Short mmCIF file of N, CA and C in Angstrom, two decimals:
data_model
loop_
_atom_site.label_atom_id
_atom_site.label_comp_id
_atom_site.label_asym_id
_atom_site.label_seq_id
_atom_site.Cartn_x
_atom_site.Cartn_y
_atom_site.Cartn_z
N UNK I 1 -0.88 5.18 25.94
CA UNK I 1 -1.71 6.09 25.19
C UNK I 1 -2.76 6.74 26.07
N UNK I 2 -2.67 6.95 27.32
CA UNK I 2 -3.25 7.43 28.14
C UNK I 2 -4.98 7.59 28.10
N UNK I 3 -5.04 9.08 27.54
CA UNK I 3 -6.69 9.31 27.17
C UNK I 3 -6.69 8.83 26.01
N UNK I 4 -6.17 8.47 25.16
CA UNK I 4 -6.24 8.28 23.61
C UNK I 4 -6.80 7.24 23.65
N UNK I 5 -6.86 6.13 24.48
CA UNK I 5 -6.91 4.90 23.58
C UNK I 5 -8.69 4.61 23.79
N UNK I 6 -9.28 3.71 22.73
CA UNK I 6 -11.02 3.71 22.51
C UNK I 6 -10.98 2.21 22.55
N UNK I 7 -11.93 1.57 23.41
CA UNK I 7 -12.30 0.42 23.65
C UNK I 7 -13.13 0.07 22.78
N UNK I 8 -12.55 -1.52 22.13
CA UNK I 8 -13.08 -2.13 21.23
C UNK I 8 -14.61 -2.89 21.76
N UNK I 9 -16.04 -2.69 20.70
CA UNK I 9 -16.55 -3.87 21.23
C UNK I 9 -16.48 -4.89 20.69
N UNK I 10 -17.07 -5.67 20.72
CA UNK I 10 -17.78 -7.26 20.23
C UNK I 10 -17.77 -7.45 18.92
N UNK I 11 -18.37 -6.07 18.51
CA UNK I 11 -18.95 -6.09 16.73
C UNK I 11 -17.95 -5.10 16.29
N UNK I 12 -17.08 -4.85 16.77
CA UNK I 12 -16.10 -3.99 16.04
C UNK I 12 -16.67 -2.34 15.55
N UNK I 13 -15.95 -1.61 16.15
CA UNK I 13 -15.50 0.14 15.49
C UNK I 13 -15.86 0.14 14.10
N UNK I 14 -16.32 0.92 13.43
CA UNK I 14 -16.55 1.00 11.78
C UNK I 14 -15.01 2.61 11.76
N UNK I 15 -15.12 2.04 11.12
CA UNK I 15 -13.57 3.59 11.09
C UNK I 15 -14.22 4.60 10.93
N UNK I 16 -15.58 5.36 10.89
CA UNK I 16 -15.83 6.37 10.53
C UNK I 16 -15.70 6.61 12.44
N UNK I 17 -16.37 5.54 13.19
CA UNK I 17 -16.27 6.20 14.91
C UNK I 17 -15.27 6.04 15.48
N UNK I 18 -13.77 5.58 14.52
CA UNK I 18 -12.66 5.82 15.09
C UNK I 18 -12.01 7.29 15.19
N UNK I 19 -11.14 7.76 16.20
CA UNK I 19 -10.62 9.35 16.19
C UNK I 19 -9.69 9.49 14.98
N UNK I 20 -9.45 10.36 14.62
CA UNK I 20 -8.90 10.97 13.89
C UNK I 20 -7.34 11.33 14.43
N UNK I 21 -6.31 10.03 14.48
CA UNK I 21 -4.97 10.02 14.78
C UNK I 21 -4.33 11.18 14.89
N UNK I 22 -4.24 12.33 13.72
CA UNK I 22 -3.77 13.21 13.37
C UNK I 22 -3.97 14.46 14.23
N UNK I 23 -5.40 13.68 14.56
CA UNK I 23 -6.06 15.42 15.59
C UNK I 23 -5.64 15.53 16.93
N UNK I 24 -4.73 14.81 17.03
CA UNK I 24 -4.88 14.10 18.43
C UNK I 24 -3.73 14.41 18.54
N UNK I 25 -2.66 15.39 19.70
CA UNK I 25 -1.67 16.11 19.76
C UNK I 25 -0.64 14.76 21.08
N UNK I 26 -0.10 13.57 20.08
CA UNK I 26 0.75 12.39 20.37
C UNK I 26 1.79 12.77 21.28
N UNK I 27 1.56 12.54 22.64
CA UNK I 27 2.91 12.65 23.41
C UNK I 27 3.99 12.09 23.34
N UNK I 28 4.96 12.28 24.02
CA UNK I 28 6.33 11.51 23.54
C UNK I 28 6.08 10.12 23.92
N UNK I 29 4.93 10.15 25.60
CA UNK I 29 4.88 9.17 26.34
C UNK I 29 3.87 8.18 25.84
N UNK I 30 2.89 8.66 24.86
CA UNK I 30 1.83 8.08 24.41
C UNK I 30 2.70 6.86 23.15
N UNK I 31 3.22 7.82 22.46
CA UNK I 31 3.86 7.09 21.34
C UNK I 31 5.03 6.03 21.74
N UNK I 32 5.26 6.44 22.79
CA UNK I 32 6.36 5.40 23.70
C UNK I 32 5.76 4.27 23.98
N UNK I 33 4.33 4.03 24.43
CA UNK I 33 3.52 3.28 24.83
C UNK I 33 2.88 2.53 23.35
N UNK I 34 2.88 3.59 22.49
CA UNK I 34 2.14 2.21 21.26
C UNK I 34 3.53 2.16 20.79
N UNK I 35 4.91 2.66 20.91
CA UNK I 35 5.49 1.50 20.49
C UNK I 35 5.60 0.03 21.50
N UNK I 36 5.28 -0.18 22.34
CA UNK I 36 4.98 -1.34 23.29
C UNK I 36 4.27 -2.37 22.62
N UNK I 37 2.80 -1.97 22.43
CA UNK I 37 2.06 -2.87 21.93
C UNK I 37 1.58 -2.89 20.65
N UNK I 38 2.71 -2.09 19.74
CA UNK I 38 2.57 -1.99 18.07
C UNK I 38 2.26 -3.89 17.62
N UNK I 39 3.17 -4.87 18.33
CA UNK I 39 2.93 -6.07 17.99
C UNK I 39 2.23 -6.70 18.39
N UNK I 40 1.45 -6.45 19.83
CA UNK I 40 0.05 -7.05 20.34
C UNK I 40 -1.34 -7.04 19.63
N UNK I 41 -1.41 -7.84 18.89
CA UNK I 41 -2.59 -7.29 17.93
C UNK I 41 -3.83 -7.67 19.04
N UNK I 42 -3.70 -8.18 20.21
CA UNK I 42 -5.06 -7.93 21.21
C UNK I 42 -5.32 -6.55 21.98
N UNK I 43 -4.04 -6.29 21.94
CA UNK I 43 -4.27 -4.47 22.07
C UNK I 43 -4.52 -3.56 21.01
N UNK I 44 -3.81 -3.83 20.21
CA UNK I 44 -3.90 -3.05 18.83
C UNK I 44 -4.29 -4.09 17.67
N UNK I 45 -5.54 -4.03 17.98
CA UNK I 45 -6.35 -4.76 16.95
C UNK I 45 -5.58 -4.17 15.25
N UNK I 46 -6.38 -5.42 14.27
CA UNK I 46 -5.66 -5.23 12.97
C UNK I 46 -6.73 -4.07 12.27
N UNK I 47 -7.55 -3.85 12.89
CA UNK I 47 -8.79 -2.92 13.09
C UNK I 47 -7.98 -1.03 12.96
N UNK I 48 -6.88 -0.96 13.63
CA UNK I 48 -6.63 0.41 13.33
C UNK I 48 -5.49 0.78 12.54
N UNK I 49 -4.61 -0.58 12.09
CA UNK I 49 -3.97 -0.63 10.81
C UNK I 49 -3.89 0.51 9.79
N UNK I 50 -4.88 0.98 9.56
CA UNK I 50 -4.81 2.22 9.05
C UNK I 50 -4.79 3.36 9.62
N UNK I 51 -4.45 3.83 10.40
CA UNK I 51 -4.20 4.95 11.57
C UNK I 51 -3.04 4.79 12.15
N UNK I 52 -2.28 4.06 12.20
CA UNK I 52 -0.67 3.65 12.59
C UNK I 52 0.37 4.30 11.57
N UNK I 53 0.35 4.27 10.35
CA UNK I 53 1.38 5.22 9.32
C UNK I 53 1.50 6.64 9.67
N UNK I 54 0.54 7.94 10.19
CA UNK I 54 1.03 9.21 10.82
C UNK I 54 1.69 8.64 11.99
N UNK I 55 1.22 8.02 12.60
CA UNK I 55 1.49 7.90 14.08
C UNK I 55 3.33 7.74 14.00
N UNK I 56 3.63 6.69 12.76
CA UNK I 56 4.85 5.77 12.79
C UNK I 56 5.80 7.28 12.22
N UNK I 57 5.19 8.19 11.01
CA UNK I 57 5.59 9.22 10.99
C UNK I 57 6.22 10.21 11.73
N UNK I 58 5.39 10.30 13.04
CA UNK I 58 5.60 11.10 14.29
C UNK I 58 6.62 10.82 15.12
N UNK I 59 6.90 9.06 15.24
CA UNK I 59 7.95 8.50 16.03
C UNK I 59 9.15 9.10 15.23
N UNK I 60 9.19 8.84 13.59
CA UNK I 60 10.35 8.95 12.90
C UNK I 60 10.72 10.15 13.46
N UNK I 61 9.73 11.19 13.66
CA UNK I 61 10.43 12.43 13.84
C UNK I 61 11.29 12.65 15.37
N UNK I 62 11.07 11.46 15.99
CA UNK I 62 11.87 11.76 17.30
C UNK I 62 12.75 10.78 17.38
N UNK I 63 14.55 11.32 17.88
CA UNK I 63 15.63 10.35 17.44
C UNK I 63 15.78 8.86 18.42
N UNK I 64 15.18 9.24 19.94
CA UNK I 64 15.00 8.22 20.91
C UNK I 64 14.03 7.34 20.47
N UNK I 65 12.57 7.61 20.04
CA UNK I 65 11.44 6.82 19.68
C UNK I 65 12.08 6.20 18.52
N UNK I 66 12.63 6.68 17.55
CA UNK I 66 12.92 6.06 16.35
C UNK I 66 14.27 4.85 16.78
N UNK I 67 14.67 5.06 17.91
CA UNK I 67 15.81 4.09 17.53
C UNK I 67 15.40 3.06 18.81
N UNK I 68 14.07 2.95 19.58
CA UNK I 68 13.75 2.53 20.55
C UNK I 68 12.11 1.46 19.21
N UNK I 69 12.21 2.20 18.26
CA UNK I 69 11.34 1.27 17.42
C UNK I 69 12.39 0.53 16.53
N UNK I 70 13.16 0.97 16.20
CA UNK I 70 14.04 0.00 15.43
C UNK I 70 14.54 -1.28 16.34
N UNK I 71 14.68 -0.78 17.52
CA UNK I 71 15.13 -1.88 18.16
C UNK I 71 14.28 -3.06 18.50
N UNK I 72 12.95 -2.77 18.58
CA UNK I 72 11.94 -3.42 18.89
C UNK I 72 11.83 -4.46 17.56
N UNK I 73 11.59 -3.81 16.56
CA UNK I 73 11.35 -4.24 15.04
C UNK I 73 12.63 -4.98 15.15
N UNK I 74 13.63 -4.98 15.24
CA UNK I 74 14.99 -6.26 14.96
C UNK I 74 14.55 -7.25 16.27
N UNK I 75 13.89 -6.88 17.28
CA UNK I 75 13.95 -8.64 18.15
C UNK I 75 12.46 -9.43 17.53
N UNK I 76 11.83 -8.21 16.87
CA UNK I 76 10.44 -9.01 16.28
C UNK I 76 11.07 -9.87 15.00
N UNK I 77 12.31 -9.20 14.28
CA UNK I 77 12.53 -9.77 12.83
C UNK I 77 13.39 -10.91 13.26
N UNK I 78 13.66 -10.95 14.28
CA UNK I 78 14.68 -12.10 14.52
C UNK I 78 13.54 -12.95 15.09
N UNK I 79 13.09 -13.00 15.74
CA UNK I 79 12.05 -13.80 16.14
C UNK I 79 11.10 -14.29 15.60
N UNK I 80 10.72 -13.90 14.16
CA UNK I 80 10.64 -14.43 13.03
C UNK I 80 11.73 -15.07 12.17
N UNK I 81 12.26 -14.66 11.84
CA UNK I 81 13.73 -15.05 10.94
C UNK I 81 14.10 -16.58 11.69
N UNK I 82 14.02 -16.46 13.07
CA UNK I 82 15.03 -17.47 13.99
C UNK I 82 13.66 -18.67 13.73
N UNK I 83 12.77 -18.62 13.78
CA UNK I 83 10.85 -19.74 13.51
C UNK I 83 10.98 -19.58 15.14
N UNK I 84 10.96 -18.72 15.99
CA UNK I 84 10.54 -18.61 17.36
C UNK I 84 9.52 -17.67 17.54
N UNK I 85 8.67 -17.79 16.89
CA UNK I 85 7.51 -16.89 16.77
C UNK I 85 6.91 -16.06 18.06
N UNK I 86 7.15 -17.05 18.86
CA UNK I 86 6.51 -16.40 20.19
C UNK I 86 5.51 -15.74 20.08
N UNK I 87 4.79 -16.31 19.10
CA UNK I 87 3.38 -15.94 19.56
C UNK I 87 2.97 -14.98 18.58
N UNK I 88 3.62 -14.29 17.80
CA UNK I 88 4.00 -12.98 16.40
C UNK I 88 3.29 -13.37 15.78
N UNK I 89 2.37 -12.64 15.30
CA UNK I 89 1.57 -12.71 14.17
C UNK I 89 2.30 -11.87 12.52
N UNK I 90 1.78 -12.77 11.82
CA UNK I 90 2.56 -12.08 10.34
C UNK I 90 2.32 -10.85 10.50
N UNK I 91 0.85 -10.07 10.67
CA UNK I 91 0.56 -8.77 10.84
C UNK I 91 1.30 -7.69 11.95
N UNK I 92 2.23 -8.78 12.81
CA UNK I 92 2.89 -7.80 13.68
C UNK I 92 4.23 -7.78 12.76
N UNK I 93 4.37 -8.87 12.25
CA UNK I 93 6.25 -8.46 11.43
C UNK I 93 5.59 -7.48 10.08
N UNK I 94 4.70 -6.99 9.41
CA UNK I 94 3.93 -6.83 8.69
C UNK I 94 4.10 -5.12 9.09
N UNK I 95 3.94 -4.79 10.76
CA UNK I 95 3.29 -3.48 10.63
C UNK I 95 4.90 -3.09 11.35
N UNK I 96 5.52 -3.86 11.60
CA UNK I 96 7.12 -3.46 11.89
C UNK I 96 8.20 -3.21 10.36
N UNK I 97 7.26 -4.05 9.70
CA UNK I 97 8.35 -3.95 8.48
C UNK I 97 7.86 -2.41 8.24
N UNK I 98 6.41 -2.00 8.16
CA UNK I 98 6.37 -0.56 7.84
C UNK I 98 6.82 0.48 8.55
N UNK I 99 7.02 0.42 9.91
CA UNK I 99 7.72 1.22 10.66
C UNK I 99 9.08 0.90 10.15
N UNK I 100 9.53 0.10 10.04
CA UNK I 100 11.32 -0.07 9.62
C UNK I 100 11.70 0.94 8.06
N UNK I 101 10.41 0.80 7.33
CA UNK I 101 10.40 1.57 6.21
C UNK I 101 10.42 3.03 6.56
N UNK I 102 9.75 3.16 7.32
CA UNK I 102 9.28 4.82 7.55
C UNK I 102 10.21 5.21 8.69
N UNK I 103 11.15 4.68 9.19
CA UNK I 103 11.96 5.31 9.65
C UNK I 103 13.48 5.44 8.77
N UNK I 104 13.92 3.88 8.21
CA UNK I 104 15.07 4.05 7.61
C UNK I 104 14.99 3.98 6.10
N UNK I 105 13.52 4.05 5.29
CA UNK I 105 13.31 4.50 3.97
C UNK I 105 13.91 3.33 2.86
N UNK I 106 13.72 2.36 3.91
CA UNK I 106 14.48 0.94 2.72
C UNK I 106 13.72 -0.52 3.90
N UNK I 107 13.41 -1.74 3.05
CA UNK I 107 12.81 -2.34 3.90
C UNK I 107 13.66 -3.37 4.73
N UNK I 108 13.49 -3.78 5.99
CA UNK I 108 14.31 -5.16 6.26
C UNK I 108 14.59 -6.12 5.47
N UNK I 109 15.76 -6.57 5.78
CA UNK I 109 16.21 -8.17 4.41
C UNK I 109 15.29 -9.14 5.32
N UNK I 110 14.27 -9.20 5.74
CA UNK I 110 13.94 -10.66 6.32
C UNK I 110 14.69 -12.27 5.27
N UNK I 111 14.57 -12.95 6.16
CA UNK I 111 15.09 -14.01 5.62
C UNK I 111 14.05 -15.02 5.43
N UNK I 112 13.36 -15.17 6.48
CA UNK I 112 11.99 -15.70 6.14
C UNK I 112 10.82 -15.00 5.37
N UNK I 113 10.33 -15.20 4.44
CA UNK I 113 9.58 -14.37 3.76
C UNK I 113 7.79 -14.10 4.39
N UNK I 114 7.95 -12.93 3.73
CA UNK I 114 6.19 -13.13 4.48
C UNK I 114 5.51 -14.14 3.41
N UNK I 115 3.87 -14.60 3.92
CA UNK I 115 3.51 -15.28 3.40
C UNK I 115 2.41 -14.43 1.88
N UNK I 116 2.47 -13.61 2.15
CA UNK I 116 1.54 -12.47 0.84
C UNK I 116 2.38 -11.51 0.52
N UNK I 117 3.24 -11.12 -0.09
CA UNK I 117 3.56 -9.81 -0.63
C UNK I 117 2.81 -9.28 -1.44
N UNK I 118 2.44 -7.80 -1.20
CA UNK I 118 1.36 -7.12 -1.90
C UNK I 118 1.28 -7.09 -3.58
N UNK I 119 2.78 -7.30 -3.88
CA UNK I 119 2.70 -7.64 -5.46
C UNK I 119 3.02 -8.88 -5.88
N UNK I 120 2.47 -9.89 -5.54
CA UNK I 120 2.30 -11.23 -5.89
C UNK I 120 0.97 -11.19 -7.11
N UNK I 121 1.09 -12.09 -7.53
CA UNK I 121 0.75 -12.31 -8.83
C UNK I 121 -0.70 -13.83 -8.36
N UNK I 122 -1.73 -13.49 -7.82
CA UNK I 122 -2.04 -14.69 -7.32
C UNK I 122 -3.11 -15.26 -8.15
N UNK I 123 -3.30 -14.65 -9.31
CA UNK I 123 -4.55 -15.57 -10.41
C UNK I 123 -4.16 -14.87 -11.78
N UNK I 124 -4.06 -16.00 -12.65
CA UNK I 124 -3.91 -15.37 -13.93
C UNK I 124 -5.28 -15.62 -14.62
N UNK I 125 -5.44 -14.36 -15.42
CA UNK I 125 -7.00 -14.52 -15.94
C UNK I 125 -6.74 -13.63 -17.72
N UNK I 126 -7.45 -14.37 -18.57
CA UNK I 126 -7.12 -14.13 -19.87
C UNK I 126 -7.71 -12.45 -19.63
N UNK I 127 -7.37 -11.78 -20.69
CA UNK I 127 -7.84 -10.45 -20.53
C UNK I 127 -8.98 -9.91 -21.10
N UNK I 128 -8.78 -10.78 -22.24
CA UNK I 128 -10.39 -10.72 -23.73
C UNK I 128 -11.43 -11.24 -22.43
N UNK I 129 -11.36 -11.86 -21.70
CA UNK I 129 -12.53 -12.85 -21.26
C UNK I 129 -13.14 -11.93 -20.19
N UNK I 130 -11.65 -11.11 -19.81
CA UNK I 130 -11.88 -10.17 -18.41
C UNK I 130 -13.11 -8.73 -18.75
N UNK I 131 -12.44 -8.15 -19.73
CA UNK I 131 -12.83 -7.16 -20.61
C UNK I 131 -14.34 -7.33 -20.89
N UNK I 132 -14.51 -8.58 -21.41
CA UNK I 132 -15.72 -8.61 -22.11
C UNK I 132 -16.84 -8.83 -21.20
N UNK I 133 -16.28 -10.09 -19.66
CA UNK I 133 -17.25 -10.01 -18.63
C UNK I 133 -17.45 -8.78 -18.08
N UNK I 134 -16.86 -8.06 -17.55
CA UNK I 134 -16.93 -6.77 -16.87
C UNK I 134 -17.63 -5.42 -17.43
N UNK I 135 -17.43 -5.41 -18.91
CA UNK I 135 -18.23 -4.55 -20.18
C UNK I 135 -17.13 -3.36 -19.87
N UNK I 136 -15.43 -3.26 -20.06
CA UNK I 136 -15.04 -2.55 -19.97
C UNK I 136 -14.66 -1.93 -21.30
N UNK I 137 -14.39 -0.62 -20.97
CA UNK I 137 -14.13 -0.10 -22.71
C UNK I 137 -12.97 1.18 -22.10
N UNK I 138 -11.98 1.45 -22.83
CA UNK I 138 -11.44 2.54 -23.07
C UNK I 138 -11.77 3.95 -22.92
N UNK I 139 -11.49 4.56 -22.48
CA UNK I 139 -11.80 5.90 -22.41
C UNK I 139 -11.13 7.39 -22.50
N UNK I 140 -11.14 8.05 -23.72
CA UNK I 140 -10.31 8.85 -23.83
C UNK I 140 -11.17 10.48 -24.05
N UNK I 141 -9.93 11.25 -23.15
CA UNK I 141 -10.45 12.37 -23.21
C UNK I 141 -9.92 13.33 -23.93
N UNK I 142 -10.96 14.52 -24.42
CA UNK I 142 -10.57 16.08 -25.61
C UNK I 142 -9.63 16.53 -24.96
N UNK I 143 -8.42 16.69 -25.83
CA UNK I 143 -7.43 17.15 -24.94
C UNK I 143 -7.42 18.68 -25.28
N UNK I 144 -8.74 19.20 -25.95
CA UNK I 144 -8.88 20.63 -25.51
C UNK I 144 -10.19 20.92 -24.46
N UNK I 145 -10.89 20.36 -24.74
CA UNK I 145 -12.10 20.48 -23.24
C UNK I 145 -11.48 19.62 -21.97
N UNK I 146 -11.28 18.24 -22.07
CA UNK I 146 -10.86 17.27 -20.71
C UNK I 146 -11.87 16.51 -20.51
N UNK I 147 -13.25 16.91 -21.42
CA UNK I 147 -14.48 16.23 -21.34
C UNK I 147 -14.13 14.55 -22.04
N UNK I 148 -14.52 13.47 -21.39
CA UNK I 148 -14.36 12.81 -22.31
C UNK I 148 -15.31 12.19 -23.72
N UNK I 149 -14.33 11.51 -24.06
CA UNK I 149 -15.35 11.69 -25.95
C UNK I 149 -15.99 10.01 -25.90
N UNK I 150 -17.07 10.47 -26.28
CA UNK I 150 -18.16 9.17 -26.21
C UNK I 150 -17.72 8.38 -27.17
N UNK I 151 -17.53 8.64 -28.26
CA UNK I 151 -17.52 7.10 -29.20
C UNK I 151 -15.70 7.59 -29.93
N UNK I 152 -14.79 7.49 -29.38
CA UNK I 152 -13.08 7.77 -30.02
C UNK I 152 -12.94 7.25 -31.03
N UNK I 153 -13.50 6.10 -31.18
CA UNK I 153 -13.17 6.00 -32.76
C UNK I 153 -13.88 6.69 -33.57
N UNK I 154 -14.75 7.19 -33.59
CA UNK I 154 -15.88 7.52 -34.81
C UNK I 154 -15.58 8.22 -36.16
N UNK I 155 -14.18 9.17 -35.33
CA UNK I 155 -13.78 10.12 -36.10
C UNK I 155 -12.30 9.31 -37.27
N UNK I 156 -11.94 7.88 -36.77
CA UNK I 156 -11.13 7.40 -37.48
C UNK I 156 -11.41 7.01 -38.45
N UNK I 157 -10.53 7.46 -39.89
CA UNK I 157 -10.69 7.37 -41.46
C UNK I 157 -9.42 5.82 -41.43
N UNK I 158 -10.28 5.01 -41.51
CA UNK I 158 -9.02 3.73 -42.13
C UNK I 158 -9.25 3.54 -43.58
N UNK I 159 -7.88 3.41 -44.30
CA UNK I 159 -7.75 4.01 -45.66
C UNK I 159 -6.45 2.81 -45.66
N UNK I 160 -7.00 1.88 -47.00
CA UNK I 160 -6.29 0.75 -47.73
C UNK I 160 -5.16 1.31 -48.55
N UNK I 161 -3.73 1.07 -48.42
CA UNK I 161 -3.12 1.57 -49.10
C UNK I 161 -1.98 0.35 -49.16
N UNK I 162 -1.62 0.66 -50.72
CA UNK I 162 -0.38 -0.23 -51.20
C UNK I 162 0.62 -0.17 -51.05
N UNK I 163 1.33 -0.93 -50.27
CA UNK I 163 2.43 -0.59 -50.09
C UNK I 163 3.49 -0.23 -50.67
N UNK I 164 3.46 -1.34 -52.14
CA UNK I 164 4.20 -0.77 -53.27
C UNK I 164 4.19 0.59 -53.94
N UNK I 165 3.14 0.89 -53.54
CA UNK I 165 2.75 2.51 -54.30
C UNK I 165 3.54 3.68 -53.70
N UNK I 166 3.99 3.62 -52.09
CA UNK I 166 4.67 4.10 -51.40
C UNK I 166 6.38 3.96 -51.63
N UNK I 167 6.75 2.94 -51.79
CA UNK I 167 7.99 2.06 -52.58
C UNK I 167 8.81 2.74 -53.59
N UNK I 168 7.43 2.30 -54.52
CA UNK I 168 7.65 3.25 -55.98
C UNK I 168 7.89 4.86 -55.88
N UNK I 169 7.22 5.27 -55.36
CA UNK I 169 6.89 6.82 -55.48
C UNK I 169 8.17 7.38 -54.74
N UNK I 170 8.65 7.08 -53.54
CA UNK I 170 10.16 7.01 -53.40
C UNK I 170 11.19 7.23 -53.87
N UNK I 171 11.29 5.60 -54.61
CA UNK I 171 12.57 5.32 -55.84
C UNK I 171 12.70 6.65 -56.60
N UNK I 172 11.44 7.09 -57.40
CA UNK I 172 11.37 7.99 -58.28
C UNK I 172 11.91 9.10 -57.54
N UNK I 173 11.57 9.76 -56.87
CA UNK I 173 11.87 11.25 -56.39
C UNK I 173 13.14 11.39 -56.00
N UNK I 174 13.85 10.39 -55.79
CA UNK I 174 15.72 10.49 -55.48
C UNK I 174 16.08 10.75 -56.79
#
């Protein structure tokens, strides 16, 4: 990554003084190079995690980079899969599984599972209890202004009615 790359300190980059990935006109040779150390998370801290998806974009668009990251991503998934970790951090099979996505648009079968999938289910919490700690309420908007309406029910007429009366009135009119 030649001029591109920004030295981490001590106390860590806040992402606002990180560059702006996008602005930054990615050589073939640059992107050749973070695919190298896409799995070194001492080079590529978990710190720019979010700036790696254009980047992984950019590779897709080139047919050598893309099949020179796929290849990389299958000795990382096997090297997970096989428990020879060599050293792999979940976050490196983690940011390969997203490159594997964003190039072939479907994810690896790993066999070993990761240890968090993003839609795991990890606390169940009643909802009345949730609702009521939090002071959440409903909110619906005029679907001729878009403004929304302060009190939605106010305008509801609840009206007791017999069911039989409905029944009856029926029967008769056939």
């Amino acid at each position: 990554m030649k001029n591109h790359q920004v030295s981490m300190t001590e106390d860590r980059m806040s992402q606002k003084d990180m560059p702006n990935v996008t602005d930054i006109d990615w050589s073939r040779e640059a992107l050749h190079s973070l695919l190298h150390i896409v799995t070194d998370l001492d080079r590529l801290p978990k710190e720019y995690n979010a700036f790696l998806q254009p980047l992984f974009n950019k590779i897709k668009k080139d047919e050598g980079l893309s099949a020179a990251a796929l290849e990389k991503c299958k000795l990382a998934f096997a090297s997970w899969d096989g428990q020879e970790h060599n050293g792999l951090d979940e976050l490196a099979i983690k940011r390969c599984m997203d490159l594997w996505l964003t190039i072939k648009g479907e994810d690896y079968p790993l066999k070993k599972a990761l240890s968090n999938p993003a839609n795991l289910v990890v606390q169940e919490v009643e909802v009345c209890d949730f609702v009521d700690k939090h002071d959440l309420r409903r909110i619906e908007f005029d679907s001729a202004t878009g403004e929304p309406i302060e009190n939605s029910l106010g305008n509801l007429i609840i009206e007791e009615v017999e069911a039989a009366d409905y029944v009856n009135s029926s029967e008769t009119s056939d």
